[in-house]
Coordinates of C-alpha atoms in Angstrom, one line a residue:
Chain A
M83 CA 26.9 15.0 11.4
K84 CA 24.6 16.6 8.9
K85 CA 27.3 17.1 6.4
I86 CA 28.2 13.2 6.6
F87 CA 24.6 12.3 6.2
L88 CA 24.2 14.6 3.3
A89 CA 27.5 13.3 1.7
I90 CA 26.4 9.8 2.0
A91 CA 22.9 10.5 0.7
S92 CA 24.2 12.3 -2.2
L93 CA 26.4 9.4 -3.1
V94 CA 23.8 7.1 -2.8
L95 CA 21.6 9.3 -5.0
A96 CA 24.3 9.7 -7.5
A97 CA 24.7 6.0 -7.9
G98 CA 20.9 5.6 -8.2
I99 CA 20.8 8.3 -10.9
G100 CA 23.7 6.7 -12.6
V101 CA 22.1 3.4 -12.8
A102 CA 18.7 4.8 -13.8
A103 CA 20.5 7.0 -16.6
V104 CA 22.4 3.9 -17.9
G105 CA 19.1 1.8 -17.8
C106 CA 17.1 4.6 -19.7
A107 CA 19.8 5.8 -22.0
T108 CA 19.1 3.2 -24.7
G109 CA 15.6 3.9 -25.6
Y110 CA 12.8 6.6 -26.0
A111 CA 11.6 8.2 -22.6
V112 CA 8.3 9.9 -22.2
E113 CA 8.5 11.5 -18.6
V114 CA 5.1 12.1 -17.1
S115 CA 5.0 14.3 -13.8
G116 CA 2.2 15.9 -12.2
G117 CA 1.7 19.6 -10.7
G118 CA -2.1 20.1 -11.5
S119 CA -3.9 21.2 -14.4
G120 CA -3.1 24.7 -14.2
V121 CA 0.6 24.0 -14.0
G122 CA 0.2 21.8 -17.1
L123 CA -1.3 24.8 -19.0
S124 CA 1.0 27.3 -18.0
N125 CA 4.1 25.0 -18.3
T126 CA 3.2 24.0 -21.8
R127 CA 2.6 27.5 -23.0
N128 CA 6.1 28.6 -21.6
G129 CA 7.9 25.5 -23.0
T130 CA 8.6 23.4 -19.9
F131 CA 6.4 20.6 -21.0
D132 CA 6.2 19.3 -24.5
L133 CA 2.8 18.1 -23.7
G134 CA 0.3 19.4 -20.9
M135 CA -2.5 17.4 -19.0
A136 CA -5.6 19.0 -18.0
S137 CA -8.5 17.5 -16.2
K138 CA -11.1 20.2 -17.0
E139 CA -12.3 22.1 -20.1
V140 CA -9.6 24.2 -21.9
K141 CA -11.2 27.3 -23.4
G142 CA -10.9 31.1 -23.3
E143 CA -7.8 32.6 -21.8
D144 CA -6.8 29.1 -20.6
A145 CA -6.5 28.0 -24.2
E146 CA -4.4 30.9 -25.4
G147 CA -1.6 29.8 -27.7
L148 CA -2.5 26.1 -27.2
T149 CA -4.0 23.5 -29.2
V150 CA -6.1 21.2 -27.3
Y151 CA -7.0 17.5 -27.9
Q152 CA -9.6 15.7 -25.7
L153 CA -8.2 12.4 -24.8
C154 CA -11.3 11.0 -23.3
I155 CA -14.0 11.6 -20.5
D156 CA -13.7 10.7 -16.8
G157 CA -17.2 9.8 -15.5
I158 CA -18.1 9.1 -11.9
A159 CA -20.9 6.7 -11.0
I160 CA -22.4 7.0 -7.4
V161 CA -23.0 3.3 -6.3
V162 CA -25.3 1.7 -3.7
N163 CA -26.1 -1.9 -3.0
N164 CA -28.7 -3.6 -5.3
E165 CA -30.9 -4.1 -2.3
N166 CA -31.2 -0.4 -1.5
A167 CA -34.5 1.2 -2.5
V168 CA -32.8 4.5 -3.3
E169 CA -32.7 5.1 -7.2
D170 CA -32.2 8.8 -7.7
L171 CA -30.2 11.5 -5.9
T172 CA -29.3 15.0 -6.5
T173 CA -25.7 16.3 -6.3
A174 CA -26.8 18.3 -3.3
Q175 CA -28.0 15.3 -1.5
I176 CA -24.7 13.3 -2.3
K177 CA -22.8 16.3 -0.9
A178 CA -25.0 16.2 2.4
I179 CA -24.3 12.6 2.6
Y180 CA -20.4 13.0 2.4
L181 CA -20.4 16.1 4.6
G182 CA -22.4 14.0 7.1
T183 CA -25.7 16.5 7.2
T184 CA -27.6 13.7 6.1
D185 CA -26.9 10.3 7.7
N186 CA -29.8 8.2 7.4
W187 CA -31.2 6.5 4.2
S188 CA -34.7 7.5 5.1
D189 CA -33.9 11.0 4.6
V190 CA -33.4 10.5 0.9
G191 CA -36.0 8.0 0.2
G192 CA -34.7 4.7 1.6
A193 CA -35.1 2.3 4.4
D194 CA -34.5 3.7 8.1
A195 CA -30.8 2.7 8.2
S196 CA -27.6 4.8 8.8
I197 CA -25.5 5.7 5.7
N198 CA -22.2 3.8 5.5
V199 CA -20.0 6.1 3.6
V200 CA -17.1 4.7 1.6
H201 CA -14.3 6.8 0.4
R202 CA -11.3 6.6 -1.8
E203 CA -7.9 7.5 -0.4
D204 CA -6.5 10.9 -0.6
G205 CA -4.9 11.6 -3.9
S206 CA -6.9 9.2 -5.9
G207 CA -8.0 10.6 -9.2
T208 CA -11.6 9.4 -8.8
R209 CA -11.7 11.0 -5.4
D210 CA -10.6 14.3 -6.9
A211 CA -13.2 14.1 -9.6
F212 CA -16.0 13.2 -7.1
L213 CA -15.2 16.0 -4.9
E214 CA -14.9 18.5 -7.6
K215 CA -18.1 17.4 -9.5
V216 CA -20.1 17.2 -6.1
G217 CA -18.7 20.6 -5.1
I218 CA -16.9 19.6 -1.9
D219 CA -13.9 21.7 -1.1
E220 CA -11.4 19.6 1.1
E221 CA -9.7 22.6 2.3
T222 CA -12.7 24.3 4.1
E223 CA -15.0 21.5 4.4
T224 CA -14.7 18.4 6.5
M225 CA -16.2 15.2 5.1
V226 CA -17.8 12.7 7.5
E227 CA -15.4 9.9 8.5
G228 CA -15.9 6.7 6.6
T229 CA -14.2 3.4 5.4
T230 CA -11.3 4.4 3.0
L231 CA -10.3 1.9 0.4
N232 CA -7.6 2.3 -2.2
S233 CA -8.9 0.6 -5.2
T234 CA -12.2 0.7 -7.3
N235 CA -12.4 -3.1 -7.1
L236 CA -12.5 -2.7 -3.1
V237 CA -15.1 -0.2 -3.2
M238 CA -17.2 -2.4 -5.4
Q239 CA -16.8 -5.3 -3.2
T240 CA -17.6 -3.3 0.0
V241 CA -20.6 -1.7 -1.6
S242 CA -22.0 -5.0 -3.1
G243 CA -21.8 -6.4 0.2
D244 CA -23.2 -3.7 2.5
K245 CA -26.9 -2.8 2.0
N246 CA -26.3 0.6 3.7
A247 CA -23.2 1.5 1.9
I248 CA -22.6 4.3 -0.6
G249 CA -19.6 4.8 -2.7
Y250 CA -18.1 6.4 -6.0
I251 CA -16.2 4.6 -8.7
S252 CA -15.1 5.1 -12.4
L253 CA -18.3 5.0 -14.6
G254 CA -16.4 2.6 -16.9
S255 CA -15.8 0.0 -14.1
L256 CA -19.5 -0.2 -13.2
D257 CA -21.1 -3.8 -13.5
D258 CA -24.3 -5.3 -12.1
S259 CA -22.9 -6.3 -8.7
L260 CA -24.2 -3.0 -7.6
K261 CA -26.5 -0.2 -8.8
A262 CA -25.5 3.3 -9.9
V263 CA -28.1 5.8 -8.7
K264 CA -29.6 8.4 -11.2
I265 CA -28.3 11.9 -10.6
G266 CA -31.2 14.4 -11.0
G267 CA -33.1 11.8 -12.9
V268 CA -30.4 11.0 -15.3
E269 CA -29.1 7.6 -15.7
A270 CA -25.3 6.9 -15.3
T271 CA -24.7 5.5 -18.8
K272 CA -22.1 6.0 -21.4
T273 CA -24.7 7.5 -23.8
N274 CA -25.7 10.2 -21.0
V275 CA -22.1 11.1 -20.5
L276 CA -21.5 11.4 -24.1
N277 CA -24.4 13.7 -24.9
N278 CA -23.5 15.5 -21.8
T279 CA -26.7 15.2 -19.8
Y280 CA -25.1 13.3 -16.9
P281 CA -23.2 15.6 -14.6
L282 CA -20.6 13.9 -12.8
Q283 CA -18.0 13.9 -15.6
R284 CA -15.0 15.8 -16.8
P285 CA -12.8 15.9 -19.8
F286 CA -9.3 14.6 -20.0
N287 CA -7.5 17.1 -22.2
V288 CA -3.9 17.3 -23.7
V289 CA -2.5 20.6 -24.9
Y290 CA 0.4 21.5 -26.8
T291 CA 1.9 24.6 -28.8
E292 CA 2.1 24.2 -32.7
S293 CA 5.6 25.7 -32.6
R294 CA 6.8 22.8 -30.4
L295 CA 4.8 20.4 -32.5
A296 CA 6.6 21.4 -35.7
E297 CA 10.2 21.0 -34.2
N298 CA 9.6 17.8 -32.0
D299 CA 9.0 14.7 -34.1
L300 CA 8.6 12.6 -31.1
L301 CA 5.7 14.8 -29.8
Q302 CA 4.1 14.5 -33.4
D303 CA 4.3 10.6 -33.1
F304 CA 3.2 10.4 -29.5
L305 CA 0.1 12.5 -30.6
T306 CA -0.4 10.1 -33.3
Y307 CA -0.3 7.4 -30.8
L308 CA -2.7 9.0 -28.4
K309 CA -5.2 9.5 -31.3
S310 CA -5.0 5.6 -32.2
E311 CA -7.1 2.7 -31.3
D312 CA -4.2 1.2 -29.5
A313 CA -4.4 4.0 -26.8
Q314 CA -8.1 4.0 -26.9
E315 CA -8.1 0.5 -25.8
I316 CA -6.1 1.2 -22.8
I317 CA -8.1 4.3 -22.0
E318 CA -11.4 2.0 -22.0
E319 CA -9.7 -0.7 -20.1
K320 CA -8.8 1.6 -17.3
G321 CA -12.4 2.7 -17.2
Y322 CA -12.5 5.9 -19.1
I323 CA -14.8 6.8 -21.8
S324 CA -13.7 7.3 -25.5
L325 CA -15.5 9.8 -27.6
T326 CA -17.5 8.0 -30.0
S327 CA -17.7 10.8 -32.5
R328 CA -14.2 10.1 -33.9
T329 CA -12.6 7.3 -35.4
Y330 CA -9.4 5.9 -34.2
P331 CA -6.9 4.4 -36.7
A332 CA -4.4 1.6 -35.8
Y333 CA -1.0 2.9 -34.6
A334 CA 2.0 1.8 -36.7
V335 CA 5.7 2.5 -35.5
P336 CA 7.0 5.1 -38.3
E337 CA 9.7 3.8 -40.5
T338 CA 12.2 6.4 -39.7
K339 CA 12.0 6.6 -36.0
P340 CA 11.7 10.0 -34.4
E341 CA 15.2 11.7 -33.8
T342 CA 14.0 13.4 -30.5
M343 CA 14.5 10.9 -27.5
E344 CA 12.8 12.5 -24.6
L345 CA 9.4 14.1 -24.2
S346 CA 8.4 15.8 -21.1
V347 CA 4.4 15.6 -20.1
G348 CA 3.1 17.2 -17.0
G349 CA -0.3 18.6 -15.5
S350 CA -3.2 17.1 -13.9
T351 CA -2.5 14.4 -11.2
S352 CA -5.9 12.9 -12.2
V353 CA -4.7 12.3 -15.8
Q354 CA -1.3 11.4 -14.7
P355 CA -1.9 7.6 -13.9
L356 CA -3.3 7.1 -17.3
M357 CA -0.9 9.1 -19.1
S358 CA 1.8 6.9 -17.5
Q359 CA 0.3 3.8 -18.7
L360 CA 0.0 5.2 -22.2
A361 CA 3.6 6.4 -22.2
Y362 CA 4.8 3.1 -21.2
A363 CA 2.9 1.4 -23.8
Y364 CA 4.2 3.8 -26.2
E365 CA 7.7 3.2 -25.3
E366 CA 7.3 -0.5 -25.5
L367 CA 6.0 -0.1 -29.1
L368 CA 9.0 2.3 -30.1
A369 CA 11.5 0.0 -28.5
A370 CA 10.2 -3.1 -30.2
Chain B
M200 CA 67.9 -39.6 9.6
R201 CA 65.3 -41.5 7.5
Q202 CA 62.3 -40.1 9.6
A203 CA 63.9 -36.5 9.3
S204 CA 64.1 -36.8 5.6
I205 CA 60.5 -38.0 5.3
A206 CA 59.3 -35.1 7.5
N207 CA 61.5 -32.8 5.4
N208 CA 59.8 -34.2 2.4
A209 CA 56.5 -33.8 3.8
A210 CA 57.2 -30.2 4.6
E211 CA 58.5 -29.4 1.1
A212 CA 55.3 -31.0 -0.5
A213 CA 53.2 -29.2 1.9
I214 CA 54.4 -25.6 1.2
P215 CA 52.8 -25.2 -2.4
V216 CA 49.5 -26.8 -0.9
S217 CA 49.3 -24.6 2.0
R218 CA 50.1 -21.6 -0.2
R219 CA 47.1 -22.5 -2.3
A220 CA 45.0 -23.1 0.8
A221 CA 46.2 -19.6 2.1
A222 CA 45.2 -17.9 -1.3
R223 CA 41.8 -19.8 -1.3
E224 CA 41.3 -18.8 2.3
I225 CA 42.0 -15.0 1.5
G226 CA 39.7 -15.3 -1.5
M227 CA 36.7 -16.6 0.7
K228 CA 37.5 -14.0 3.3
V229 CA 37.0 -11.3 0.6
V230 CA 33.7 -13.0 -0.5
F231 CA 32.3 -13.2 3.1
A232 CA 33.3 -9.7 3.7
V233 CA 31.7 -8.6 0.7
A234 CA 28.6 -10.2 1.5
A235 CA 28.7 -8.7 4.9
A236 CA 29.4 -5.3 3.6
I237 CA 26.3 -5.5 1.3
F238 CA 24.1 -6.6 4.0
I239 CA 25.3 -3.8 6.4
A240 CA 25.1 -1.3 3.5
A241 CA 21.7 -2.1 2.9
V242 CA 20.4 -1.3 6.5
I243 CA 22.5 1.6 6.8
V244 CA 21.3 3.1 3.5
I245 CA 17.5 2.5 4.4
C246 CA 18.1 4.0 7.8
V247 CA 19.9 7.0 6.7
Y248 CA 17.6 7.5 3.7
L249 CA 14.6 7.4 6.0
F250 CA 15.9 9.8 8.6
I251 CA 17.5 12.2 6.2
R252 CA 14.0 12.5 4.4
A253 CA 12.0 12.3 7.7
V254 CA 13.9 14.9 9.7
P255 CA 13.3 17.9 7.7
A256 CA 9.7 17.1 7.2
V257 CA 9.1 16.6 11.0
G258 CA 11.0 19.9 11.8
E259 CA 8.7 21.8 9.4
I260 CA 5.5 20.1 10.7
G261 CA 6.8 20.5 14.4
V262 CA 7.7 17.5 16.4
I263 CA 4.8 17.7 18.9
E264 CA 2.3 18.5 16.1
F265 CA 3.6 15.6 14.1
L266 CA 3.8 12.9 16.9
F267 CA 0.8 14.0 18.9
G268 CA -1.5 15.6 16.5
G269 CA -5.0 14.3 16.1
V270 CA -5.7 15.3 12.6
W271 CA -4.2 13.7 9.6
A272 CA -5.6 15.6 6.6
P273 CA -3.0 16.1 3.9
G274 CA -5.7 18.2 1.9
K275 CA -5.7 20.5 4.6
G276 CA -2.1 20.6 5.4
A277 CA -2.7 18.7 8.8
Y278 CA -0.2 16.1 9.5
G279 CA -0.7 14.7 12.9
I280 CA -0.1 11.0 13.4
G281 CA -1.4 10.7 17.0
T282 CA -4.4 8.9 15.7
L283 CA -2.3 6.5 13.4
V284 CA 0.1 5.6 16.2
V285 CA -3.0 4.8 18.6
G286 CA -4.5 2.8 15.7
T287 CA -1.2 0.8 15.2
I288 CA -0.8 0.2 18.9
V289 CA -4.5 -0.8 19.6
A290 CA -4.4 -3.2 16.6
T291 CA -1.2 -4.8 17.8
A292 CA -2.5 -5.2 21.3
G293 CA -5.8 -6.7 20.0
A294 CA -3.8 -9.1 17.9
L295 CA -1.8 -10.1 20.9
I296 CA -5.0 -10.6 23.0
V297 CA -6.3 -12.9 20.2
G298 CA -3.1 -14.7 19.3
V299 CA -0.9 -15.1 22.4
P300 CA -3.5 -17.3 24.5
V301 CA -4.5 -19.4 21.5
G302 CA -0.8 -19.7 20.4
L303 CA 0.6 -20.6 23.8
L304 CA -2.2 -23.4 24.3
V305 CA -1.6 -24.8 21.0
A306 CA 2.2 -24.9 21.7
V307 CA 1.5 -26.8 25.1
F308 CA -0.6 -29.1 22.8
M309 CA 2.0 -29.7 20.4
A310 CA 4.7 -30.2 22.8
F311 CA 3.1 -32.3 25.4
Y312 CA -0.2 -33.5 24.5
C313 CA -0.2 -34.2 20.7
P314 CA -0.1 -37.9 19.5
K315 CA 2.6 -38.6 16.8
W316 CA 0.2 -39.1 14.0
L317 CA -1.7 -35.9 14.6
Y318 CA 1.7 -33.9 15.1
K319 CA 2.5 -35.0 11.5
I320 CA -0.6 -33.4 10.3
C321 CA -0.5 -30.2 12.6
K322 CA 3.1 -29.2 11.9
P323 CA 3.0 -28.9 8.2
L324 CA -0.4 -27.1 8.5
L325 CA 1.0 -24.6 10.8
N326 CA 3.8 -24.0 8.2
I327 CA 1.1 -23.4 5.7
L328 CA -0.5 -21.0 7.8
A329 CA 2.7 -19.1 8.0
G330 CA 3.3 -19.2 4.3
I331 CA -0.1 -17.7 3.2
P332 CA 0.6 -14.3 1.6
S333 CA -1.0 -11.5 3.8
I334 CA -3.0 -10.0 1.0
V335 CA -4.9 -13.4 1.1
Y336 CA -5.5 -12.8 4.8
G337 CA -6.8 -9.6 3.9
Y338 CA -9.2 -10.8 1.3
F339 CA -10.5 -13.4 3.4
G340 CA -11.2 -10.8 6.1
L341 CA -12.8 -8.5 3.6
Q342 CA -15.0 -11.3 2.4
V343 CA -15.8 -13.3 5.5
I344 CA -14.9 -11.5 8.7
V345 CA -16.1 -7.9 7.6
P346 CA -19.6 -9.0 6.8
F347 CA -19.7 -11.2 9.6
V348 CA -18.9 -8.3 12.2
R349 CA -21.1 -5.9 10.3
D350 CA -24.1 -8.4 10.5
T351 CA -23.4 -9.6 14.0
F352 CA -22.5 -6.6 15.8
G353 CA -23.2 -3.7 13.6
G354 CA -21.1 -0.8 12.4
T355 CA -19.5 -1.0 8.8
G356 CA -17.6 -4.2 9.7
F357 CA -14.1 -2.5 8.9
S358 CA -13.2 -2.3 12.5
L359 CA -10.7 -2.7 15.2
L360 CA -12.3 -6.0 16.1
T361 CA -11.9 -7.4 12.4
T362 CA -8.2 -6.2 12.2
A363 CA -7.3 -7.7 15.5
F364 CA -8.8 -11.0 14.8
I365 CA -6.9 -11.2 11.4
L366 CA -3.8 -10.0 12.7
G367 CA -4.0 -12.5 15.7
V368 CA -4.5 -15.6 13.4
M369 CA -1.4 -14.2 11.3
I370 CA 0.9 -14.1 14.2
L371 CA -0.1 -17.5 15.4
P372 CA 2.5 -19.6 13.4
T373 CA 5.3 -17.3 15.0
I374 CA 4.0 -17.7 18.4
I375 CA 3.3 -21.4 18.1
N376 CA 6.6 -22.3 16.6
I377 CA 9.0 -20.4 18.9
S378 CA 7.1 -21.3 22.1
E379 CA 6.9 -25.0 21.1
T380 CA 10.7 -25.0 20.6
S381 CA 11.5 -23.5 23.6
L382 CA 9.2 -25.7 25.8
R383 CA 10.9 -28.7 24.0
A384 CA 14.2 -27.3 25.0
V385 CA 13.6 -27.3 28.6
P386 CA 15.2 -30.6 30.1
K387 CA 12.8 -33.5 30.4
S388 CA 14.0 -34.1 33.9
Y389 CA 12.3 -30.9 35.1
Y390 CA 9.0 -32.3 33.9
E391 CA 9.5 -35.8 35.4
G392 CA 10.9 -34.2 38.6
A393 CA 7.5 -32.2 39.0
L394 CA 5.5 -35.3 38.2
A395 CA 7.6 -37.4 40.8
L396 CA 6.8 -34.8 43.6
G397 CA 3.1 -35.3 42.8
A398 CA 2.4 -32.5 40.6
T399 CA -0.6 -33.3 38.0
K400 CA 0.5 -33.0 34.2
E401 CA -1.2 -29.6 33.9
R402 CA 0.6 -28.3 37.2
A403 CA 4.0 -29.7 35.8
I404 CA 3.6 -27.9 32.6
F405 CA 2.4 -24.3 33.8
R406 CA 4.2 -24.3 36.9
T407 CA 7.6 -25.8 35.9
M408 CA 8.1 -25.9 32.1
F409 CA 6.6 -22.4 31.5
P410 CA 8.8 -20.6 33.8
A411 CA 11.8 -22.5 32.5
A412 CA 11.0 -21.6 28.8
A413 CA 10.2 -18.0 29.8
S414 CA 12.5 -16.3 27.8
G415 CA 11.7 -18.2 24.7
I416 CA 8.1 -17.7 25.2
V417 CA 8.6 -13.9 25.5
T418 CA 10.6 -13.9 22.5
A419 CA 8.0 -15.4 20.6
V420 CA 5.4 -13.1 21.7
I421 CA 7.6 -10.1 21.0
L422 CA 8.2 -11.5 17.4
G423 CA 4.5 -11.9 17.0
L424 CA 4.1 -8.3 18.1
G425 CA 6.7 -7.0 15.7
R426 CA 4.8 -8.9 12.8
A427 CA 1.3 -7.6 13.6
F428 CA 3.0 -4.0 14.1
G429 CA 4.5 -3.8 10.7
E430 CA 1.7 -5.8 8.7
T431 CA 0.4 -3.7 5.9
A432 CA -1.1 -5.6 2.8
A433 CA -3.8 -7.3 5.1
V434 CA -4.6 -4.3 7.3
V435 CA -5.1 -1.8 4.6
I436 CA -8.1 -3.7 3.3
I437 CA -10.0 -4.3 6.5
C438 CA -9.1 -1.7 9.0
G439 CA -11.3 0.9 7.4
N440 CA -8.5 3.7 7.3
V441 CA -10.3 6.2 9.3
A442 CA -7.9 8.4 11.0
K443 CA -9.4 9.0 14.3
F444 CA -9.2 7.7 17.9
P445 CA -11.3 4.6 18.2
T446 CA -13.8 4.6 21.0
S447 CA -15.3 1.2 20.7
L448 CA -14.0 -2.3 19.0
L449 CA -16.4 -1.7 16.1
D450 CA -14.8 1.8 15.1
S451 CA -12.5 1.9 12.1
I452 CA -8.9 2.5 12.6
R453 CA -5.8 3.6 10.4
T454 CA -2.5 2.4 11.2
L455 CA 0.9 3.9 10.3
S456 CA 1.6 1.1 7.7
S457 CA -1.9 1.3 6.0
N458 CA -1.6 5.0 6.0
I459 CA 1.8 4.9 3.9
A460 CA 0.4 2.1 1.7
N461 CA -2.7 4.2 0.9
E462 CA -1.1 7.5 0.1
L463 CA 2.5 7.1 -0.8
G464 CA 1.6 6.4 -4.7
Y465 CA 0.4 10.1 -5.2
A466 CA 2.0 12.1 -2.4
E467 CA 4.1 15.0 -3.3
G468 CA 6.2 17.5 -1.5
L469 CA 5.6 17.8 2.4
H470 CA 2.7 15.1 2.2
R471 CA 5.4 12.5 0.8
E472 CA 8.1 13.4 3.4
A473 CA 5.5 13.2 6.2
L474 CA 4.7 9.7 4.9
I475 CA 8.3 8.7 5.1
A476 CA 8.4 10.3 8.6
C477 CA 5.6 7.8 9.4
A478 CA 7.8 4.9 8.0
A479 CA 10.8 6.3 10.2
V480 CA 8.4 6.1 13.2
L481 CA 7.6 2.6 12.5
F482 CA 11.3 1.8 12.0
V483 CA 12.0 3.2 15.6
F484 CA 9.4 1.0 17.0
I485 CA 10.7 -2.0 15.3
L486 CA 14.3 -1.0 16.7
I487 CA 12.9 -0.8 20.2
I488 CA 11.3 -4.2 19.7
T489 CA 14.6 -5.8 18.4
T490 CA 16.4 -4.2 21.4
I491 CA 14.1 -5.7 23.8
I492 CA 14.7 -9.1 22.4
M493 CA 18.5 -8.7 22.5
L494 CA 18.3 -7.6 26.1
L495 CA 16.1 -10.5 26.9
R496 CA 18.5 -13.0 25.3
R497 CA 21.6 -11.5 27.0
K498 CA 19.6 -11.8 30.6
K499 CA 18.9 -15.6 29.6
R500 CA 22.8 -16.1 29.3

C-alpha cells in the first residue's frame, strides 16, 4: 500500500518538477532558501550558497573568509494606542509585559487597565526580531497568550482601535494612527536607528567569498543590483531602513548578460522574504 | 416493391450518416471521460498528497499527542492540535446557533409570507450576501464587531462570540436558499389539507411542512456547518488565534484553518508537515460531513 502511495506521489512530484523546470529553464533563477543566519554563514563559506543572508552582525570568527555587505537595518517599534498615557518603556518592562508578569498598565505608568497583548504569528520575521531584541527565548520561556495577527497592517488596526493594546511592528511601517513608545528614553525614529542609540534594531547582512565572486558573473551583477537605488526602493517600501551614509546608483542591465544562469542564496529566515522580493524584481529586470 | 426500394435507399443513405454520428459519439465519449478523469485525479492527488505528508508527521509526533495534545507551540516542538480542534468545533457550533434559527425563520418567511414585490428584493439581496468574499466579512468583523464586543462585553474583542456571529451570518445564504427550496418542494396540498383540518397558518407550517421538508432542511444545516467549518480568510482575522481551550464566549480561539493560514508561509520541516496534518484532519471532518449528507439523501429515497 505504502509503495503504491509512494509511486503515485513520486509520479506527481516528477510531473510537477518537470513542469517547473520547463517553466524556469528560459530565464535566470535566483533561488532563495532559509536555514537561519548560522547556516547562511557556514554554507557560504563552504560554497553551498553563492550568497548568504544573516540578520545579525557578522564579525570576528563569523566573518572569517567572508566579505560582508550590510543591506539595510530592521527596526522594531513598540506601539500603543494614541490615547495611552504611557510614553516610555524599558526593554525589561516590555519583556515583563510579554511574559505576563506585568499585566496592568498602571504598573508601567498608565491607567488602571489590563494590558491586551498583540502578537505576530510564529515564523514572522518581525516576531523573531522582537523576541531576539527584547530577550525572550521561546524555547524556555512561555509568553502570555494574546491576540495573534498575521500582518503588520492588522496589528496596526488593532492597536489603533484598542486603547489597552500593545504590539510590535516594523519601524518603517509606523504612522500617526498609533504611538511608538520610547525605549529607555530613546525615540523610535530612523535617525536614532541610524546613529545606533535606539536598541530594537538589527542589521540585515549578505555575505560572499571573494573567490566565488570572481568566478560567478551573475553574483557580481546581483550584488550590483543589491547596492542600487532600485533595490533600496523595494527595501524602504517593505518597511526596512536604508543606510543613508552611502549613495545608491541606479541599476542598469549589463550589455552582455551574465553567463551563469543560477544563483543560490540562503540563510536567515528573517531576511528571506525581503530577499525573495529582491530576487524576483531582479529576475524580471534581467528577463526584460 | 416500391416501398422496399425506398427503405433500401434510406438505409443506404443512412449508413455514412450513422458512421459519422458514431464517430462523433466516440469522440464526445472521450472528451467526457477525460473531463471526468481530470476531476477524479484532482480529488485523488489532493487526498493522497495530504495523507502521504501527514501520516509520517503524525507518526513522529504520536497520534494521541497530536490529536489530543493541548499545546501548540512549534517554537518548543509541541504539536498538539486539541485546542485547535476544540476551537474549530465551538466556532462552528456557535455559527449554527446564530445562523440556523435566523436562517430557518427567514426561509419560512420567504416561502410562505413574503409578498411578491418584497421577494423580488430579498432574493437578489440574499445572493449578494452569498457572493461577498469572506475576507470582506473578516474586515467587517475587525472594524465593527471586534470593537463592539470589546466595548460592550470587555476582553479584547477577538473572541469566540465575534467569530460565531460572523460565521453565523456567512452561512445564512446557504441555509436560507436550500431550506426555502425544500419547503417549496413540499406539495401545496399538505399545507391546504392542514388548513382545512382547522390548523392555523403557523401550525400548518411548523407541524406539517417542516417535517415533510426535514431532509432538505437538515441538508441545509449540514452544508452551512461545512462552510463554517472550513472558513479561513474571515476567521483568521477575528478569532484572535490563541491556541488554548476557551472558557468563555469572550475568549480568543484558534481554528485548524486559521492555524494553517497563519503559519504555512514560513513553516519548515516537521512544523510544515504538522500543518499539513491539520489540513488532513479538516479533510477527514469534511469527508464525514459529506458522508452524512449522502446517507440522509439515501434515506429520503
